[in-house]
Structures are given as structure tokens and as C-alpha cells.
Amino acid sequence: MKHLKTLSFATIFFCLAPVLSAQFRFAPEYRLGVCQDDIKCSMDFEQIELPELNAEQDKVLNIYEDSKGYIWIRWSVSDCMRFDGNEFVQVDMEGYSKPHFTRTVVHDVAEDKGGSHWIGTKTSLMYYDNQNKTVRFLLKQYMANTNSKYERAIFNIEKTSTRHLLLGTPAGLLLYNPASDSVEARMNFTKYQVDASSTTNHVRHTTADPNDSMLYWFTSRSGFYRLDLRDRSIKRYNTPHYSKERWEYFSFRYNVPVGDRLFTNVMYNYLMDFNTRTEQWEEVGAWADVNSHGIVLTDIKPIENKYLILSTLQTGLFLIDPVRKEYYPLDYTVEGKRLRHPEFWSFCVDKNGYLWTSLRQGILRSREPVVHKPPPKLQVELQAFEVGGKEIDYSRIKNNRITLGGGERSIKLKYAFINPDPSVKWSTSYRLKGYSETWMPADRDRWVEFNDLGAGIYTLEIKMEGRGEEIQSAGMEIQVTASWFEKPSIWVGGLACLIALFGGIKIVDQFLVGRKQRTRIKLDHRMRALQSKALKSQINPQFIFIILERIQKLIEENDLDNALFYLNQFSGFVRKVLTHSNEKEISLEEEIELSKRYLELERLRFVQTFKYILEVDASTDTSFVQVPPLFLQPFLENSIWKGLTYQEGERRLKIMVKNEADQIRCIIEDNGIRPPELKDTGLPFIVQIHEIMEDGKQVGTRAEFIIEI
């Protein structure tokens, strides 16, 4: 029977609602204005469907844009969601799962920074962390210590200059400290009792004073007040038209600043202008023919700190210029059609200048900007991130950088530019620098994926193009840690051990073979002695350790390009030395290639830098001439360590190969000063070593090899 009564009253109310003839009449000093160049007074809206909206029970009570560009929507009997211009995402109230008829009742949403928000509900204060995409409950201790529903309900949230929050409740104002998650003071301005009789303390809206950062103005069901945070004192201001006997639930609901003025409604009927400097009231206008239960004014918001927009039930939308004392009724259609009985509950103007408003059935966006604004700087944000097919913990992202472990080589992520201008045909593309330099078009779902990432540092870049401009996001760094077997130090150490092992095996093998075949190698003893000497000078432990030590130092200095270059030279040199170790002769072409690699390694090993030049006559067929392996190396080493080491200034080394009749002449010149060493080298060709003289002074040393062909 009780439910039938409720249904009957509701049916009568909705049947009579269209008959109500509420009209807004401006004060005599306000005149009907002509739309300025920077505003549009006639517009057509497109309807944007809301997911999971129950037209029978739900209505959009509040809509606003945060600093990131997200459009936030607050429902009447459920929670809230946000819209990035492409899709809606419902804020996940973790731990707050209830049946539909007792869903989270959200009263107010206030932005902290970086897209994070405080959310005031009927029973709690929550915090949405936009960085980590999590929701946590605040004021747990305070809520646990009170049994009063009037003290738990958070109806209004206002940030202060002292980094506190002013929380409006039916029991008064709470001064909340987010750093300690505690209430430092509860400020009542009328006598408070823990029952419905004390709802005169019910704070509806709080606004910072435009000139004094320690003053705050707030409205309640019982009047209009000012709070001074310096001494936490509260002062009441009497308002025209107010009668204590007539106060109703929505009295003094709004409190909106434009310049030095605050605009608020008194009772149901009057819209008032309060000057915070002179503390004087002025009437803007009033609604006529409003019954005691009719809700006419649903939202007031400032635009550009210049205009004021009203959204109402039954009487439409108005734009007000308080300075010029002008008003502009906003003419509107939805999808080209006029609404018979519109219910505008809330609105906002986004950074692109488009007007968003809400009807009972959903939200609308104007097809053209209602105010002209310069093109904004679009913000891009990571909305989802998966590693190896699993969603990651967002706390791993630090300073726009994420580090993946050695086993994490596949990433999938979703980036979006927030609320771009819908009139522009944008194209979105991306690239992962270090993986590919090519820009790839983003798919419709805005997911990008990369697989088989090697160890290294990559930079993800996203860009949008349209309207003749290009907008590029700040790159996000993705560092992939090398597995243990991929680390250069491990690889270098392993290579060194491998070379040492091969060298040891080779030495042992040569020793055993030498004992068995000593009599067979007497004829070419001198050639073998030279070859053994050459090999020993290259693969002895000192040479290996010095080269690897220098490469390791390059790695530690993060000079990876040079480290890789010298590592390739070293491995190629050792490989060729081992390949030619059992050969009596190799081509002069192969000998020159070995010498080049040796010189590059000596440049790394050498304490001081030197330059070398290699010149080979075009007429010389170096692949035809056969020579003992590494026969040039002892003379190159002699030039470097005995000639160039003690040379001041520029150090030069020159190798020349010339074709002269039936012989090949090889010349090694350096600008080092030292006495010539004329020793029996045991080589099967002529060697001459002498000084290079100029003006009676030695300026260098030359070694010449004459090879008969």
C-alpha cells in the first residue's frame, strides 16, 4: 500500500510538471543583449549515449571537464564515469560493490592534480589515483568513530590554499588534511545535534574568495556565510528575500564566482549577485510561478571568468554578462529538433569551446563551439598497459618511464589524446624509437603492440595530425633489461675464457706434436720459429687481458658503439690467427687484413693515439703473393712501442706496398726517433732497416721488405 501511494504521488507530479509555467524574469537593470562575436547563442546539439544509463531511475546531475580534458559525469543514484572523447570509463569503486538499488551515491567530485580526484559520497570520501588507476577510501578512522549519517555524507569538496580540503556535510564543515588523512576541525555555525533537526548546518557549496586566499564563502540550507581560515571564524550574511520560516532543502544551493562577484540562489525563486569587496547584494532575476517543490535552477557555472551560464528545468539555458548587465537566451535544438519539455541538469564548456549539457536521458554536446577559444594543447595519456599479456601495476611507471625485466619482451599499451576537437578529422600514428623509425597508423581501438623486444632503451612517440597541424606527445621511455646471458660483460668474459681455452689446447697440442715430429720439422725450423713468435706475441695472456680490459672500460663508460667495434675487431683477429696458425704461408692480401685489425687493436691498447695510413699499388695483386703469416706484426709492434711511444706531438705510421718488376717492396715508416736494429730476422727475403734523415736530423725510421716473385 505504501508503494502504491508513492507511485500515485510520483505519477501526479510528472503529469503536472509540463503544466508548470515557470519563467525567469531578469531585474530591470538587465537588458536583452545581442550575441557578441566570441559567443554563439543558437546551437544544435548531438546526443552522446551513456552506457548502462537507466532512464527510469538515473539522471546526470553534474558534468564538468578536468585539467586533462576528460569529461566527468556524475549520476544521481550510481557512481561516476569519465569520457575521453572516444569512450566512457566507469570509475571502479573497489570494495564498494552493492546491488543496483543501493549503489554508490556520489555527491561531488573535485580534482587534485594530474587527473586524480577526490570523490565525496553519501557515506565516505574516496580518492581516484589517475597515475595508478586505483581507488582508495579515506577518513577511515573518522568514519569509524561516528554513527551519524549527517557527519559521514560528503556533499561538497573545496581545495584550500593551505593544502587542506573543506568538506561540506549535513553536520557542518570539516577541515581535512590529505597528508595525514585526518579531520583537524569540524566547524558548525548553528547548534548541532545528531538528528535531522540540525540539518541547518548542511553545507551545499564552498568557493574561495577571489582576492583573499584565506577567505571562503559557502552556502547552506540556513544561509550565506564566510569562513576565515586564519582563526576559523564564521560570519553570516543576511540576504534579501530570505525567510527562515520558508527555507527549503535547496536554499542557497549554488555559489559561483565571476570576477569579484558570487552568484547564488536564495530560496527557489531568486538569483542574487553578491559583491565580495563591498559585501552588497544585488538581484539578477527571479522565477515566477514556482511551487514549493519545483526545482528550477539546476546549475550555474562561469565561463572565461566573464560570463555566467544557467541551466534550468523548463525555462531553458541563459548566458549572462554581469559587467554589461546583459542576458542572452540560448536557442537550441537536439539533432535538429526542439525539445518539448527539456530538463537541463548540468553543463560545462570544454577547452575546445564546445558546450556540454545533460538531460535526464543522457548528455549533449554542441556541434559548434559556443565560445571561441584558441586551439588548446591536447594532452595524451596512457590508459592501459599490458606486459606479456597481463595488465601491469601502474606504480611501475616512474617519471614517464617503465623498466621491463629480462623475461618481459612483449608489451601492449593504449594511449589516447584527450577530448580532441570533434570537428577536425584527426589521424593518429605512433612509433617506438630504437625498435623502428617508421610511423605506423594507430588502429581504431588505439592499441599498439610490440613483441620480441631486445635489451635496450626505447621511446614511444604518439602524434596526431589534422587541421594543418601536427601534435606530438612527450615520449615515454621503455627500458628492457638484458638477461644474464645478454650482458656485454658476460659475453666478453665468456669469449675471453673461450679464447684462453682454445689457446691452451693449441699450445698443448703443438707441444705433443712437436715431441713426436721433431725430426720432421728441422728443415723449416726458422720459419716455424718466426711463426711461433708471431702467434705468441698476439695471443699471449697479456695481450688478451689488456684488450678485454679496455673493451670492458668502454662498456662501463656506456660507449657501446666503440665497445662493439673493438670487440668485433678482436674476435675477427683472434679467429684469423687461429685459422692461419697451421699454415706455412698465406696471401699478402690476408696478411694486410690481419695487420689492419692488429693496428686497430693497438690503437685501443696504446696509451696515446696514433694515426696510420695503408697504401697498396693498384698494379699489385696481393692475393697472388705468398708470405709467412704475421710476418709484418713484429715490425709494426716495434714501430709502435719503441718508436711512437716516446714521440711528442703527432704520431704517424705508414705502410706501403709497391710492385717493382719481379719483386714486391713493403715499407713501414714511422716518425719515431730511435737507432736502427739490424738483426737477423730469419725471414726468407731481404729486410733493410734505416733512419729517415732531414737536414742532418733523424725524423723517423723505415723498414723495407723485398719479396721476390
XYZ file of C-alpha atoms in Angstrom:
709
model
C 0.000 0.000 0.000
C 2.845 2.355 0.867
C 4.473 1.713 -2.544
C 1.155 2.355 -4.309
C 0.885 5.716 -2.550
C 4.408 6.663 -3.597
C 3.687 5.651 -7.167
C 0.484 7.696 -7.193
C 2.204 10.841 -5.951
C 5.037 10.390 -8.473
C 2.537 9.894 -11.299
C 0.611 13.048 -10.347
C 3.839 15.073 -10.120
C 5.163 14.037 -13.542
C 1.764 14.637 -15.099
C 1.596 18.149 -13.658
C 5.263 19.036 -14.325
C 4.752 20.012 -18.003
C 1.875 22.282 -16.946
C 4.017 24.374 -14.634
C 4.655 27.776 -16.177
C 7.938 28.697 -14.526
C 9.543 31.725 -16.183
C 12.725 33.590 -15.345
C 12.371 37.374 -15.211
C 15.556 39.463 -15.111
C 15.918 42.509 -12.900
C 15.039 45.861 -14.592
C 18.706 46.874 -14.977
C 19.397 43.761 -17.115
C 18.581 44.007 -20.805
C 18.335 41.519 -23.626
C 21.696 41.579 -25.426
C 22.849 40.891 -28.935
C 25.272 37.977 -29.147
C 28.891 39.064 -29.259
C 31.427 37.780 -31.802
C 33.002 35.455 -29.248
C 29.817 33.598 -28.310
C 27.185 31.601 -30.162
C 23.614 31.887 -28.914
C 21.939 29.488 -31.317
C 23.216 25.937 -31.498
C 22.348 22.372 -32.350
C 23.347 19.525 -30.044
C 24.310 15.952 -30.812
C 23.356 13.319 -28.280
C 26.043 11.053 -26.857
C 24.773 7.782 -25.479
C 25.777 6.851 -21.968
C 26.464 3.189 -21.186
C 24.377 1.479 -18.510
C 22.112 4.515 -18.018
C 18.694 3.606 -16.614
C 16.290 6.213 -17.996
C 13.726 5.317 -15.348
C 15.990 5.898 -12.324
C 19.157 7.704 -13.417
C 19.789 11.282 -14.425
C 23.035 13.169 -14.957
C 23.323 15.656 -12.101
C 26.738 17.068 -12.859
C 29.108 17.283 -15.820
C 32.477 19.027 -15.918
C 35.891 18.941 -17.622
C 39.095 18.358 -15.653
C 42.549 19.761 -16.405
C 43.454 16.743 -18.558
C 40.440 17.287 -20.816
C 38.337 14.370 -19.523
C 34.587 14.994 -19.277
C 33.336 13.723 -15.899
C 29.711 12.667 -15.486
C 28.059 12.193 -12.082
C 24.847 10.188 -11.945
C 22.027 10.548 -9.482
C 21.826 7.139 -7.804
C 25.009 5.488 -9.008
C 28.662 6.482 -9.168
C 30.588 8.428 -11.836
C 32.416 7.930 -15.116
C 34.646 9.917 -17.433
C 34.729 10.394 -21.196
C 37.939 10.936 -23.201
C 36.142 11.984 -26.388
C 36.008 8.418 -27.678
C 34.817 6.093 -24.933
C 33.428 6.100 -21.393
C 35.249 4.537 -18.461
C 33.433 3.997 -15.189
C 35.432 4.751 -12.058
C 35.879 1.427 -10.325
C 34.844 1.825 -6.698
C 36.914 -1.078 -5.385
C 35.399 -2.683 -2.330
C 32.119 -0.838 -2.822
C 30.144 -3.497 -4.657
C 26.430 -3.284 -3.816
C 23.121 -4.123 -5.511
C 21.819 -1.587 -8.013
C 19.226 -0.061 -5.698
C 21.896 0.816 -3.122
C 24.703 1.831 -5.472
C 27.290 4.428 -4.531
C 25.648 7.843 -4.300
C 28.262 10.368 -5.442
C 27.618 13.955 -4.295
C 30.725 15.798 -5.513
C 33.943 15.260 -7.476
C 36.969 17.573 -7.112
C 40.271 17.352 -8.981
C 43.576 17.055 -7.159
C 46.302 17.093 -9.845
C 47.220 15.126 -12.943
C 43.677 13.831 -13.392
C 43.383 12.389 -9.862
C 40.166 13.193 -7.978
C 38.556 13.235 -4.572
C 35.078 11.719 -4.649
C 32.520 12.593 -1.971
C 29.732 10.070 -1.481
C 26.784 9.506 0.817
C 28.898 7.503 3.247
C 32.590 8.115 2.531
C 35.417 10.096 0.958
C 37.377 8.320 -1.767
C 40.431 9.159 -3.861
C 40.862 8.151 -7.501
C 44.580 7.926 -8.347
C 44.882 8.589 -12.078
C 48.550 7.528 -12.191
C 47.960 4.078 -10.699
C 44.297 3.766 -11.833
C 43.181 2.807 -8.306
C 40.530 3.986 -5.818
C 41.168 4.083 -2.098
C 38.975 5.018 0.859
C 39.935 7.981 3.035
C 38.862 9.124 6.507
C 38.534 5.532 7.711
C 39.313 6.438 11.317
C 36.945 9.400 11.334
C 34.112 7.407 9.752
C 34.634 4.580 12.250
C 34.240 6.984 15.197
C 30.873 8.435 14.152
C 27.498 6.794 13.838
C 25.767 9.846 12.403
C 24.834 9.701 8.730
C 24.934 13.514 8.707
C 28.642 13.522 9.545
C 29.593 10.800 7.050
C 27.956 12.240 3.929
C 30.331 14.426 1.870
C 28.226 16.853 -0.208
C 30.889 19.367 -1.264
C 34.702 19.381 -1.667
C 36.793 22.565 -1.961
C 40.605 22.818 -2.074
C 42.273 25.494 0.076
C 45.477 27.481 -0.189
C 46.805 25.608 2.878
C 46.539 22.250 1.024
C 43.587 21.251 3.170
C 40.139 20.323 1.929
C 36.912 21.891 3.096
C 34.349 19.106 3.169
C 30.713 20.144 3.284
C 28.449 17.768 5.237
C 24.933 17.998 6.710
C 26.666 18.424 10.079
C 28.860 21.372 9.053
C 32.287 21.995 7.539
C 35.181 19.566 8.022
C 38.770 20.801 7.685
C 40.501 17.752 6.218
C 44.267 17.223 5.919
C 45.042 14.842 2.993
C 48.662 14.421 4.147
C 47.619 12.823 7.445
C 44.188 11.608 6.295
C 42.563 13.244 9.299
C 39.929 15.840 10.215
C 41.624 18.739 12.001
C 38.429 20.630 12.821
C 34.653 20.480 12.447
C 33.092 23.913 12.173
C 29.403 24.320 12.996
C 27.635 27.628 12.520
C 24.360 26.701 14.238
C 23.608 24.479 17.188
C 24.272 20.886 16.196
C 22.517 17.737 17.325
C 22.891 14.266 15.894
C 19.452 14.196 14.307
C 17.503 15.708 11.443
C 16.851 18.908 13.403
C 20.443 20.023 12.828
C 20.424 19.869 9.048
C 20.606 23.676 9.080
C 24.375 23.028 9.152
C 24.073 21.368 5.754
C 26.839 22.907 3.541
C 25.925 22.891 -0.148
C 28.676 24.830 -1.946
C 32.030 26.425 -0.983
C 34.008 28.941 -3.043
C 37.403 30.572 -2.481
C 37.452 34.356 -2.235
C 38.932 35.830 -5.460
C 41.137 38.321 -3.549
C 41.990 36.709 -0.194
C 43.290 33.120 -0.261
C 42.325 32.573 3.392
C 38.658 33.500 2.945
C 35.979 31.081 1.741
C 32.301 31.667 1.069
C 29.761 28.912 1.480
C 26.054 28.351 1.262
C 23.867 26.129 3.366
C 20.229 25.374 3.928
C 20.147 28.125 6.528
C 22.016 30.998 4.926
C 25.117 32.520 3.353
C 28.427 32.516 5.278
C 32.096 33.462 5.155
C 34.886 31.359 6.691
C 38.230 32.893 7.690
C 40.817 30.094 7.887
C 43.203 32.270 9.872
C 41.113 31.956 13.031
C 38.500 29.542 11.663
C 35.779 32.055 12.350
C 32.438 32.026 10.535
C 30.356 35.103 9.755
C 26.787 35.043 8.470
C 25.460 37.490 5.870
C 21.741 38.230 5.775
C 20.255 38.027 2.322
C 17.235 39.707 0.745
C 14.084 37.662 0.282
C 15.195 35.092 2.844
C 12.656 33.910 5.393
C 13.630 31.351 7.983
C 10.086 30.042 8.035
C 10.269 29.312 4.309
C 13.720 27.733 3.980
C 13.724 24.611 1.899
C 16.138 21.828 1.082
C 17.709 23.554 -1.916
C 18.012 27.049 -0.454
C 21.419 28.634 -1.115
C 22.491 25.684 -3.222
C 24.969 27.390 -5.593
C 27.812 29.799 -5.014
C 29.642 30.638 -8.252
C 32.398 33.279 -8.745
C 32.727 35.643 -11.721
C 35.383 38.278 -11.028
C 34.764 39.757 -7.558
C 31.165 38.580 -7.523
C 29.451 35.471 -6.252
C 26.183 34.299 -7.725
C 23.853 32.256 -5.562
C 20.187 31.370 -5.391
C 18.061 32.370 -2.437
C 15.071 30.159 -1.823
C 13.716 28.677 -5.059
C 12.891 31.957 -6.695
C 15.793 34.402 -6.644
C 19.202 34.562 -8.310
C 21.410 37.004 -6.397
C 24.729 38.731 -7.071
C 26.982 39.263 -4.034
C 29.997 41.619 -4.335
C 32.784 40.237 -2.121
C 34.531 43.622 -1.932
C 31.552 45.806 -0.975
C 29.597 42.941 0.633
C 26.449 44.174 -1.102
C 23.632 42.122 -2.613
C 22.038 42.754 -5.985
C 19.174 40.882 -7.586
C 19.811 39.349 -11.017
C 16.344 37.943 -11.524
C 13.658 35.632 -10.216
C 11.492 32.748 -11.293
C 7.769 33.244 -11.271
C 5.071 30.646 -10.715
C 7.275 28.116 -8.942
C 5.647 25.836 -6.396
C 7.394 24.918 -3.162
C 8.636 21.601 -4.524
C 9.684 22.649 -8.013
C 13.397 22.529 -8.878
C 14.099 25.240 -11.424
C 17.775 26.264 -11.194
C 19.882 23.122 -11.736
C 23.377 24.518 -12.383
C 25.374 27.764 -12.581
C 28.896 27.922 -13.987
C 31.256 30.711 -15.048
C 32.890 30.815 -18.498
C 36.246 32.520 -19.054
C 35.650 34.391 -15.739
C 33.438 36.696 -17.809
C 30.082 35.090 -18.495
C 27.640 33.108 -16.402
C 25.530 30.252 -17.756
C 22.342 28.993 -16.105
C 20.825 25.610 -16.796
C 17.269 25.157 -15.656
C 14.283 22.888 -15.807
C 11.508 24.116 -18.087
C 12.947 27.599 -18.673
C 15.987 26.672 -20.801
C 19.598 27.902 -20.894
C 20.752 31.507 -20.322
C 24.076 33.277 -20.849
C 24.607 36.328 -18.613
C 27.177 39.125 -18.857
C 27.282 40.630 -15.323
C 29.502 43.556 -16.363
C 27.322 44.744 -19.249
C 24.125 43.752 -17.419
C 23.008 41.753 -20.443
C 21.445 38.325 -20.856
C 21.181 36.024 -23.854
C 18.630 33.197 -24.031
C 20.402 30.287 -25.728
C 18.390 28.856 -28.593
C 18.977 25.141 -29.037
C 17.864 22.057 -30.922
C 18.858 18.417 -30.490
C 19.645 16.561 -33.697
C 17.744 19.373 -35.488
C 14.623 19.004 -33.330
C 13.291 21.129 -30.484
C 12.601 19.510 -27.133
C 9.118 19.925 -25.758
C 9.900 19.730 -22.039
C 13.713 19.818 -21.561
C 15.325 19.015 -18.236
C 18.809 20.531 -18.273
C 20.555 19.343 -15.117
C 24.172 20.423 -15.619
C 26.676 21.642 -18.208
C 30.280 22.649 -18.898
C 32.244 24.335 -21.687
C 35.327 22.320 -22.649
C 38.751 23.577 -23.703
C 37.679 23.492 -27.366
C 34.756 25.834 -26.623
C 32.006 23.201 -27.035
C 29.040 23.288 -24.678
C 28.232 20.018 -22.934
C 24.958 19.684 -21.098
C 22.914 16.904 -19.614
C 19.339 15.872 -19.994
C 17.557 13.365 -17.861
C 18.186 10.839 -20.657
C 21.892 11.455 -21.281
C 24.405 14.105 -22.347
C 24.563 16.526 -25.276
C 27.457 18.277 -26.993
C 27.062 21.317 -29.231
C 28.026 20.748 -32.845
C 29.900 24.070 -32.881
C 31.853 25.926 -30.172
C 29.618 28.167 -28.062
C 32.622 30.392 -27.245
C 35.653 30.909 -29.458
C 38.939 29.782 -27.918
C 42.451 29.396 -29.334
C 43.270 25.774 -30.216
C 44.280 24.082 -26.939
C 47.310 21.931 -26.306
C 45.994 18.400 -26.381
C 47.069 16.073 -23.616
C 47.887 12.436 -24.224
C 47.628 9.805 -21.526
C 48.382 6.138 -21.009
C 45.086 4.359 -20.413
C 46.067 0.690 -20.377
C 49.316 -1.278 -20.300
C 49.943 -4.995 -20.625
C 53.217 -6.902 -20.418
C 53.332 -10.449 -21.658
C 49.528 -10.485 -21.991
C 48.927 -9.398 -18.372
C 47.888 -5.968 -17.101
C 50.730 -4.447 -15.088
C 50.790 -2.463 -11.872
C 50.857 1.215 -12.892
C 53.097 2.027 -9.924
C 55.962 0.594 -12.010
C 55.803 3.687 -14.220
C 58.114 6.336 -12.745
C 58.673 9.748 -14.363
C 57.143 8.557 -17.624
C 59.476 5.563 -17.753
C 58.983 1.844 -17.181
C 61.632 -0.852 -16.808
C 60.890 -4.368 -18.015
C 62.672 -7.411 -16.659
C 64.816 -9.721 -18.721
C 61.911 -12.088 -19.371
C 59.440 -9.340 -20.322
C 59.790 -8.836 -24.065
C 56.191 -8.255 -25.241
C 54.244 -5.060 -24.479
C 50.790 -3.848 -25.400
C 49.542 -0.414 -24.466
C 46.795 2.063 -25.125
C 47.433 5.796 -25.469
C 44.798 8.451 -26.205
C 44.706 12.180 -26.888
C 42.067 13.502 -24.504
C 38.940 15.091 -25.984
C 40.291 16.372 -29.321
C 38.202 18.855 -31.335
C 35.443 16.673 -32.882
C 35.127 18.935 -35.944
C 38.656 18.014 -37.077
C 39.419 14.759 -38.871
C 42.433 13.602 -36.888
C 44.809 10.820 -37.848
C 46.871 9.138 -35.149
C 50.185 7.339 -35.616
C 52.969 6.003 -33.422
C 56.495 4.640 -33.438
C 58.873 3.015 -30.976
C 62.283 4.607 -31.489
C 65.028 2.038 -31.160
C 62.634 -0.635 -32.455
C 61.549 1.095 -35.679
C 61.851 4.620 -37.059
C 58.712 4.225 -39.187
C 55.457 5.925 -38.102
C 52.602 3.410 -38.029
C 48.885 4.331 -38.134
C 47.045 3.575 -34.889
C 44.071 1.240 -35.148
C 40.533 2.189 -34.230
C 40.827 0.806 -30.703
C 44.060 2.828 -30.150
C 46.100 -0.200 -29.024
C 49.748 -0.556 -30.016
C 51.764 -3.735 -29.536
C 55.454 -4.693 -29.771
C 56.893 -8.188 -29.496
C 60.365 -9.733 -29.212
C 61.976 -6.597 -27.798
C 65.701 -6.902 -27.296
C 67.583 -5.415 -24.377
C 67.872 -1.640 -24.665
C 66.036 1.662 -24.221
C 63.091 2.541 -26.456
C 60.986 5.697 -26.734
C 57.295 5.500 -27.599
C 56.056 8.530 -29.538
C 52.426 9.287 -30.459
C 51.248 12.047 -32.781
C 48.013 13.402 -34.202
C 47.679 15.260 -37.467
C 44.796 17.391 -38.645
C 43.730 20.971 -39.240
C 47.079 21.556 -40.921
C 48.990 20.954 -37.699
C 50.849 18.162 -36.010
C 50.592 17.448 -32.296
C 53.175 15.109 -30.806
C 53.202 13.707 -27.290
C 56.109 13.636 -24.893
C 57.830 10.293 -25.412
C 57.550 7.519 -22.861
C 60.730 5.541 -22.246
C 60.641 1.748 -22.084
C 63.832 0.129 -20.809
C 64.227 -3.608 -21.358
C 66.775 -5.150 -19.015
C 69.198 -7.624 -20.557
C 69.109 -11.252 -19.465
C 72.273 -12.515 -17.796
C 73.471 -14.182 -20.989
C 72.947 -10.938 -22.961
C 75.096 -8.693 -20.780
C 78.237 -7.485 -22.611
C 80.493 -8.183 -19.633
C 79.340 -11.814 -19.511
C 79.748 -12.154 -23.261
C 83.237 -10.618 -23.198
C 84.265 -12.769 -20.241
C 82.937 -15.878 -21.947
C 84.769 -15.016 -25.147
C 87.981 -14.478 -23.200
C 87.617 -17.848 -21.494
C 86.869 -19.500 -24.818
C 89.925 -17.938 -26.447
C 92.101 -18.881 -23.494
C 90.779 -22.450 -23.664
C 91.422 -22.711 -27.387
C 94.859 -21.186 -26.901
C 95.685 -23.640 -24.133
C 94.505 -26.600 -26.187
C 96.525 -25.348 -29.126
C 99.694 -24.947 -27.100
C 99.353 -28.394 -25.552
C 98.612 -29.889 -28.957
C 101.646 -28.220 -30.519
C 103.859 -29.411 -27.669
C 102.778 -33.035 -28.049
C 103.038 -32.938 -31.815
C 106.448 -31.297 -31.527
C 107.818 -34.107 -29.410
C 106.724 -36.746 -31.911
C 107.723 -34.981 -35.079
C 110.804 -33.056 -34.028
C 112.995 -34.613 -36.676
C 110.463 -33.828 -39.412
C 110.369 -30.072 -38.805
C 114.094 -29.360 -38.691
C 114.156 -28.193 -42.323
C 111.725 -25.344 -41.760
C 112.746 -24.643 -38.171
C 113.462 -20.974 -38.799
C 110.058 -20.413 -40.449
C 108.241 -22.158 -37.630
C 110.204 -20.206 -35.033
C 109.118 -16.926 -36.639
C 105.501 -18.099 -36.863
C 105.517 -19.294 -33.237
C 106.965 -15.956 -32.154
C 104.301 -14.059 -34.098
C 101.457 -16.107 -32.680
C 102.775 -15.925 -29.146
C 103.046 -12.141 -29.353
C 99.349 -11.930 -30.320
C 97.601 -14.474 -28.156
C 99.663 -14.304 -25.005
C 97.590 -13.598 -21.855
C 98.877 -10.018 -21.517
C 97.555 -9.062 -24.965
C 94.172 -10.714 -24.309
C 93.721 -9.228 -20.870
C 94.709 -5.678 -21.888
C 92.364 -5.636 -24.891
C 89.438 -7.108 -22.937
C 90.124 -4.731 -20.069
C 89.913 -1.742 -22.417
C 86.689 -3.055 -24.007
C 85.224 -3.584 -20.539
C 86.089 0.019 -19.674
C 84.276 1.251 -22.803
C 81.203 -0.712 -21.715
C 81.357 0.773 -18.225
C 81.593 4.248 -19.792
C 78.445 3.387 -21.826
C 80.427 3.843 -25.078
C 78.660 0.858 -26.591
C 79.352 1.709 -30.242
C 83.157 1.687 -29.760
C 82.948 -1.340 -27.470
C 81.116 -3.294 -30.136
C 83.543 -2.140 -32.865
C 86.666 -3.213 -30.986
C 85.051 -6.424 -29.845
C 84.368 -7.311 -33.475
C 87.970 -6.415 -34.413
C 89.364 -8.507 -31.576
C 87.211 -11.576 -32.266
C 87.975 -11.350 -36.008
C 91.722 -11.024 -35.360
C 91.839 -13.985 -32.966
C 89.732 -16.096 -35.318
C 92.104 -15.415 -38.238
C 95.191 -16.038 -36.094
C 93.848 -19.410 -35.047
C 92.816 -20.193 -38.642
C 96.305 -19.462 -40.035
C 98.282 -20.991 -37.143
C 98.877 -24.299 -39.024
C 99.578 -22.705 -42.384
C 103.133 -22.114 -43.629
C 102.120 -19.317 -45.947
C 99.155 -17.030 -46.531
C 98.433 -14.453 -49.220
C 99.765 -10.916 -48.830
C 96.110 -9.778 -49.016
C 95.270 -11.791 -45.873
C 98.439 -10.547 -44.161
C 97.420 -6.894 -44.802
C 93.926 -7.578 -43.427
C 95.451 -9.113 -40.267
C 97.752 -6.099 -39.910
C 94.803 -3.676 -40.150
C 92.944 -5.482 -37.368
C 96.118 -5.597 -35.291
C 96.636 -1.834 -35.686
C 93.032 -1.100 -34.649
C 93.535 -3.174 -31.511
C 96.838 -1.438 -30.772
C 95.066 1.918 -31.112
C 92.766 0.739 -28.326
C 95.642 -0.748 -26.297
C 98.040 2.140 -26.936
C 98.089 4.786 -24.228
C 98.447 7.646 -26.750
C 96.546 7.886 -30.044
C 98.375 7.418 -33.350
C 97.324 7.522 -36.993
C 98.178 5.010 -39.679
C 97.931 5.010 -43.474
C 97.905 1.931 -45.717
C 98.781 2.361 -49.416
C 98.793 -0.543 -51.939
C 99.712 -0.063 -55.595
C 96.782 -0.731 -57.892
C 99.025 -2.907 -60.041
C 99.904 -5.234 -57.153
C 97.960 -8.494 -56.973
C 98.197 -9.111 -53.223
C 96.166 -12.317 -53.474
C 98.909 -13.888 -55.622
C 101.920 -13.166 -53.395
C 102.501 -15.702 -50.572
C 104.185 -14.720 -47.282
C 104.600 -16.259 -43.792
C 101.611 -15.450 -41.550
C 102.024 -12.386 -39.312
C 105.482 -11.508 -40.670
C 104.632 -7.767 -40.512
C 103.427 -7.832 -36.896
C 106.844 -7.733 -35.089
C 107.895 -4.677 -37.109
C 104.550 -2.918 -36.569
C 104.848 -3.621 -32.842
C 108.433 -2.333 -32.864
C 107.335 0.905 -34.574
C 104.510 1.469 -32.109
C 106.120 0.618 -28.795
C 109.722 1.675 -29.461
C 109.209 4.431 -31.991
C 105.893 6.191 -31.380
C 105.657 5.757 -27.616
C 108.357 8.354 -26.955
C 107.418 10.654 -29.824
C 105.918 14.005 -28.815
C 103.182 15.634 -30.872
C 101.508 13.868 -33.773
C 102.310 10.149 -34.144
C 102.184 8.682 -37.652
C 102.616 5.216 -39.095
C 102.572 4.470 -42.817
C 102.513 1.089 -44.620
C 103.193 0.998 -48.372
C 103.106 -1.986 -50.770
C 104.730 -1.347 -54.169
C 105.123 -3.520 -57.269
C 108.660 -3.257 -58.716
C 109.451 -5.551 -61.684
C 109.828 -9.082 -60.283
C 109.607 -8.154 -56.651
C 107.192 -6.673 -54.067
C 108.536 -3.939 -51.797
C 106.793 -3.484 -48.387
C 107.743 -0.332 -46.470
C 106.865 0.541 -42.847
C 107.604 4.144 -41.897
C 107.011 5.927 -38.590
C 108.048 9.331 -37.259
C 109.631 7.841 -34.149
C 113.302 8.548 -33.397
C 115.439 5.555 -32.361
C 118.606 3.787 -33.515
C 118.108 1.138 -36.182
C 118.075 -2.525 -35.150
C 119.783 -4.643 -37.761
C 119.153 -8.182 -36.601
C 118.849 -11.489 -38.316
C 115.118 -11.971 -38.579
C 115.247 -15.379 -40.141
C 112.961 -14.270 -42.957
C 113.386 -15.758 -46.448
C 113.539 -12.306 -48.019
C 115.628 -9.169 -47.758
C 114.968 -6.720 -44.853
C 116.513 -3.261 -44.566
C 116.022 -1.015 -41.521
C 117.469 2.507 -41.527
C 116.918 6.063 -40.317
C 114.960 8.749 -42.182
C 117.026 11.972 -42.185
C 116.119 15.596 -42.943
C 118.585 18.495 -42.602
C 121.007 16.223 -40.845
C 118.467 15.138 -38.230
C 116.599 11.899 -37.821
C 112.835 12.376 -38.339
C 111.758 8.763 -38.458
C 112.566 5.107 -39.081
C 111.920 2.931 -42.138
C 111.790 -0.852 -42.525
C 111.774 -2.292 -46.069
C 110.966 -5.869 -47.112
C 111.775 -7.058 -50.615
C 109.830 -10.154 -51.653
C 110.927 -11.943 -54.804
C 108.123 -13.160 -57.041
